[in-house]
CSV table of C-alpha atoms in Angstrom, one decimal:
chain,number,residue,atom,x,y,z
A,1,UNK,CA,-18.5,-23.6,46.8
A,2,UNK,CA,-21.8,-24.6,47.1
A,3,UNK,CA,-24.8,-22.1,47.3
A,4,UNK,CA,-28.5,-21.9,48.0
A,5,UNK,CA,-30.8,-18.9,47.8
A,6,UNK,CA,-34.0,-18.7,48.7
A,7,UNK,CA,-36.8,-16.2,48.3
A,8,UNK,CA,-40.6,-15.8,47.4
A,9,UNK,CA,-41.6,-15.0,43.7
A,10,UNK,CA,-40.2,-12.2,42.1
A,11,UNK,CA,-37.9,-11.8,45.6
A,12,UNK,CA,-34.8,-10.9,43.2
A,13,UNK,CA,-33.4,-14.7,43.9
A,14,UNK,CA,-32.8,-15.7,40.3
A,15,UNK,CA,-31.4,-11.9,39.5
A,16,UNK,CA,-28.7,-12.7,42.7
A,17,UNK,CA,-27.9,-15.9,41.2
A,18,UNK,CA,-27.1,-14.6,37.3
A,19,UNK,CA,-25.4,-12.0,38.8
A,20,UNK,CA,-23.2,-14.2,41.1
A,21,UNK,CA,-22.4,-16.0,37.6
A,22,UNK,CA,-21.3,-13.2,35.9
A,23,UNK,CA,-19.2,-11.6,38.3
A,24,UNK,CA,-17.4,-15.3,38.5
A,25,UNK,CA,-15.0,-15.4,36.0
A,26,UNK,CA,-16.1,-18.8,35.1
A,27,UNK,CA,-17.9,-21.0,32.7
A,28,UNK,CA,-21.3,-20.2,32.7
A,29,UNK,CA,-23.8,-22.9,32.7
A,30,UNK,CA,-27.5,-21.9,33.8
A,31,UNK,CA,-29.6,-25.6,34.3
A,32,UNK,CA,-33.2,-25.0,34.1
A,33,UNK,CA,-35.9,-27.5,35.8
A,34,UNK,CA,-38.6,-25.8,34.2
A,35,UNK,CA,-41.4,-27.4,32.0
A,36,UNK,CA,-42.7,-24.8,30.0
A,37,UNK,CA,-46.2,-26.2,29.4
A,38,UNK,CA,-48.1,-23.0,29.4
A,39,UNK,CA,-48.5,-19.7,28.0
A,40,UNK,CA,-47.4,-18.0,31.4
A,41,UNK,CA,-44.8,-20.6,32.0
A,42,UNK,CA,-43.5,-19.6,28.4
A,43,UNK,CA,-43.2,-16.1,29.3
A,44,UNK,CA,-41.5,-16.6,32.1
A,45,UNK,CA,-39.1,-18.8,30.6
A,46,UNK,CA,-38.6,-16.3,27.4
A,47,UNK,CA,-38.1,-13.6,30.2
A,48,UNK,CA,-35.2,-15.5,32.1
A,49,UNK,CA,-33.7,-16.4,28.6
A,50,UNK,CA,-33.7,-12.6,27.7
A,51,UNK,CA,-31.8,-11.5,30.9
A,52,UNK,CA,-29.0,-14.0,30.4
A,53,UNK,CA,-25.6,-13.7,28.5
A,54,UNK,CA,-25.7,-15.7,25.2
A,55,UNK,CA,-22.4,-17.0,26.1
A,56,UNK,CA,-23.6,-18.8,28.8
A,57,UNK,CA,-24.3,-22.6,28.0
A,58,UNK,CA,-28.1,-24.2,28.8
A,59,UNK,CA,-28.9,-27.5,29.8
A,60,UNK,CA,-32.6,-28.1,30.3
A,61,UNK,CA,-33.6,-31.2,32.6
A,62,UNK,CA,-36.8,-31.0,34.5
A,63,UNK,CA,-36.2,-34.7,36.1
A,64,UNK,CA,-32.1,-36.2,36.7
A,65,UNK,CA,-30.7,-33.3,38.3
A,66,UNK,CA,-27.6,-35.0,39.9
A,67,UNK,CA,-26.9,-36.4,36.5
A,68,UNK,CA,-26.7,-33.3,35.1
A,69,UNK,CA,-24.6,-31.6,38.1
A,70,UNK,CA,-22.2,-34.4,37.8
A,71,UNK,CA,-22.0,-34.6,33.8
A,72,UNK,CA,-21.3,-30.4,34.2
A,73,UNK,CA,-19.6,-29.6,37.2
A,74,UNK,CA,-16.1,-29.0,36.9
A,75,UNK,CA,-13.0,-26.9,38.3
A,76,UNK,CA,-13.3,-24.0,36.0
A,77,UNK,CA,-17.2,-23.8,36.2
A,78,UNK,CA,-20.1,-22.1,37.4
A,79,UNK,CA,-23.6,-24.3,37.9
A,80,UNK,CA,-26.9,-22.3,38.1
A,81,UNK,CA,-29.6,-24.3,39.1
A,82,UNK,CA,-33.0,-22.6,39.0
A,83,UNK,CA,-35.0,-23.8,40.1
A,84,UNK,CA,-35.5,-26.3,42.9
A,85,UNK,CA,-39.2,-26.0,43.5
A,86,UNK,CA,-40.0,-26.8,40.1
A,87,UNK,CA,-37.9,-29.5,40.0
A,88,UNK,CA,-39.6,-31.2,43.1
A,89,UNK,CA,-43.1,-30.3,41.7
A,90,UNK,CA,-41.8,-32.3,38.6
A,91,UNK,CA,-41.3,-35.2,40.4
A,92,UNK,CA,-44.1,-34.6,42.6
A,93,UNK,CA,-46.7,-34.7,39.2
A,94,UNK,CA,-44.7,-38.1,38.1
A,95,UNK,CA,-46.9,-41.3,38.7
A,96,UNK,CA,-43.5,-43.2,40.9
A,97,UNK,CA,-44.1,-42.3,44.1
A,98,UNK,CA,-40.5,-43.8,45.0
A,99,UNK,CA,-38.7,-41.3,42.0
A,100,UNK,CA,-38.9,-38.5,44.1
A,101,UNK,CA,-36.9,-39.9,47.1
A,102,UNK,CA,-34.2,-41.3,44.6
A,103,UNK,CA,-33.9,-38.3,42.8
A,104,UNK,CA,-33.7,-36.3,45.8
A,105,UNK,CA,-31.2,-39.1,47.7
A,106,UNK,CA,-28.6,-39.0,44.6
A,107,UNK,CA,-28.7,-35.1,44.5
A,108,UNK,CA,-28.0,-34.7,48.5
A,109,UNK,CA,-25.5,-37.7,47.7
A,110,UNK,CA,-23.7,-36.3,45.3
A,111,UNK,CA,-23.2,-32.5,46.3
A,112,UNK,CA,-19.8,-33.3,48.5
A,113,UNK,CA,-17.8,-34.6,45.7
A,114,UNK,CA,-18.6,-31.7,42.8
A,115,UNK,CA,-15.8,-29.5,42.1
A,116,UNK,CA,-16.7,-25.8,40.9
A,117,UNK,CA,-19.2,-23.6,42.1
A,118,UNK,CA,-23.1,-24.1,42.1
A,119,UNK,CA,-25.6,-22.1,43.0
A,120,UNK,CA,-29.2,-23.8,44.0
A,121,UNK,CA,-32.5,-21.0,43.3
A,122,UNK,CA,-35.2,-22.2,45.6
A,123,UNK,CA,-38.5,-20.9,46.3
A,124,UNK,CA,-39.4,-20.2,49.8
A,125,UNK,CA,-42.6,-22.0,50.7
A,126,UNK,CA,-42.8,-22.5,54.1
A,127,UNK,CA,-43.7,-18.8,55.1
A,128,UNK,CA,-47.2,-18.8,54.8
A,129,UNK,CA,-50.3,-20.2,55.7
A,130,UNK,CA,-50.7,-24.1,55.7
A,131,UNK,CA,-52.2,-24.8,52.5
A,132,UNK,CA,-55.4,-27.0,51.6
A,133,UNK,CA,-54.9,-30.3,49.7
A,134,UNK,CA,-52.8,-33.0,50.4
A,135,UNK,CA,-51.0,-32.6,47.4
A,136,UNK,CA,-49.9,-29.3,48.1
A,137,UNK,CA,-48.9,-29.6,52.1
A,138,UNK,CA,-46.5,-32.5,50.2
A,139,UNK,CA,-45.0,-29.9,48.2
A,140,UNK,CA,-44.4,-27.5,51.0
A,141,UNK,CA,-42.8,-29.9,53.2
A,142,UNK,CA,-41.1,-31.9,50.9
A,143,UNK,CA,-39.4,-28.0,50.0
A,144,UNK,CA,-38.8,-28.0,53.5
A,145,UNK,CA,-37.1,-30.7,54.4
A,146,UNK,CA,-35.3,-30.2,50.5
A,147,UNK,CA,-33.8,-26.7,51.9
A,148,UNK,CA,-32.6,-27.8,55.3
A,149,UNK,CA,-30.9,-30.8,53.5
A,150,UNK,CA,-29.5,-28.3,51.2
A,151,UNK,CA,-28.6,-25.9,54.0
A,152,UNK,CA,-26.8,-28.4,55.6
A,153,UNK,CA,-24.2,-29.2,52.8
A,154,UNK,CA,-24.1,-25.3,51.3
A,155,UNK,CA,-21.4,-23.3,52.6
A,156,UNK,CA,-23.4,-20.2,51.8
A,157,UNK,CA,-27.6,-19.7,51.9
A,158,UNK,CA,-29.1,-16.3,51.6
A,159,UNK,CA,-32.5,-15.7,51.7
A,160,UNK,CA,-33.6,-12.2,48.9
A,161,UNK,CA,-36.3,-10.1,50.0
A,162,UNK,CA,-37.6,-7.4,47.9
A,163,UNK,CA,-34.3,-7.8,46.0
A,164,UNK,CA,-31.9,-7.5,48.9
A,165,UNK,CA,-30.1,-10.9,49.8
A,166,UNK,CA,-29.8,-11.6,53.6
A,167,UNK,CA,-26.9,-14.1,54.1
A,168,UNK,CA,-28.1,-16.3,56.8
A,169,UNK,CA,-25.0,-18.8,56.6
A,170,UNK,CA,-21.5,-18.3,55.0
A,171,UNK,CA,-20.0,-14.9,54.0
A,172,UNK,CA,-22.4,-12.1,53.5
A,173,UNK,CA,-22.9,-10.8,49.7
């Protein structure tokens, strides 16, 4: 089963997701896109380390995340994926303008064909004002169009507000 969730920051979305994990049954492994490359970033990172099972295996790749899915997913296991806004701002930052489309083309590709279950964590961005900069109106559509893509191929996408998930495709939580 595949699985997106969506929400603003600290809307609960990661929490859903570990939770969904643990209540699997499964092999546990949490992929995280982040960079840490800051002293918030660090402690945000530390604080998502803290909250998860030490059982559960890590793989940390900011860049090749259909690689990765493909190289982990399996029958008897449980993919986290958080998150997918920080992935795309990776790519965004890189100086190939074409990486992003490829990266993005070979996750969408690959999603039918992985067995197990995966869960996608995805900011929310396009629920606010339009924002100033080129760079940043890129990052909000190219989110966009991300999640609807992702939508499209999930068999279940819930959207967390203040903590509560609201299924808005699939069975509800």
């Amino acid at each position: 089963m595949l699985q997106l969730i969506l929400g603003g920051a600290r809307s609960g979305k990661s929490r859903l997701a570990e939770k969904l994990a643990a209540e699997s049954a499964l092999a546990v492994i949490y992929i995280a896109t982040s960079q840490p490359l800051d002293g918030e970033m660090n402690e945000r990172v530390r604080h998502h380390r803290e909250r998860r099972p030490g059982h559960w295996a890590l793989v940390e790749e900011p860049l090749e995340l259909a690689r990765v899915l493909r190289d982990n997913a399996g029958a008897e296991t449980f993919l986290l994926v958080d998150c997918l806004t920080l992935w795309l701002t990776n790519l965004l930052m890189l100086e190939d303008p074409q990486r992003l489309d490829a990266e993005r083309d070979a996750l969408l590709a690959c999603l039918a064909e992985l067995p197990g279950e995966i869960v996608f964590v995805s900011n929310e961005t396009g629920m606010g004002v339009v924002p100033l900069g080129e760079l940043t109106r890129r990052y909000v559509d190219e989110a966009g169009w991300l999640h609807q893509a992702l939508a499209e191929r999930c068999q279940r996408v819930v959207l967390t507000v203040a903590g509560l998930p609201l299924t808005l495709k699939g069975t509800a939580l």
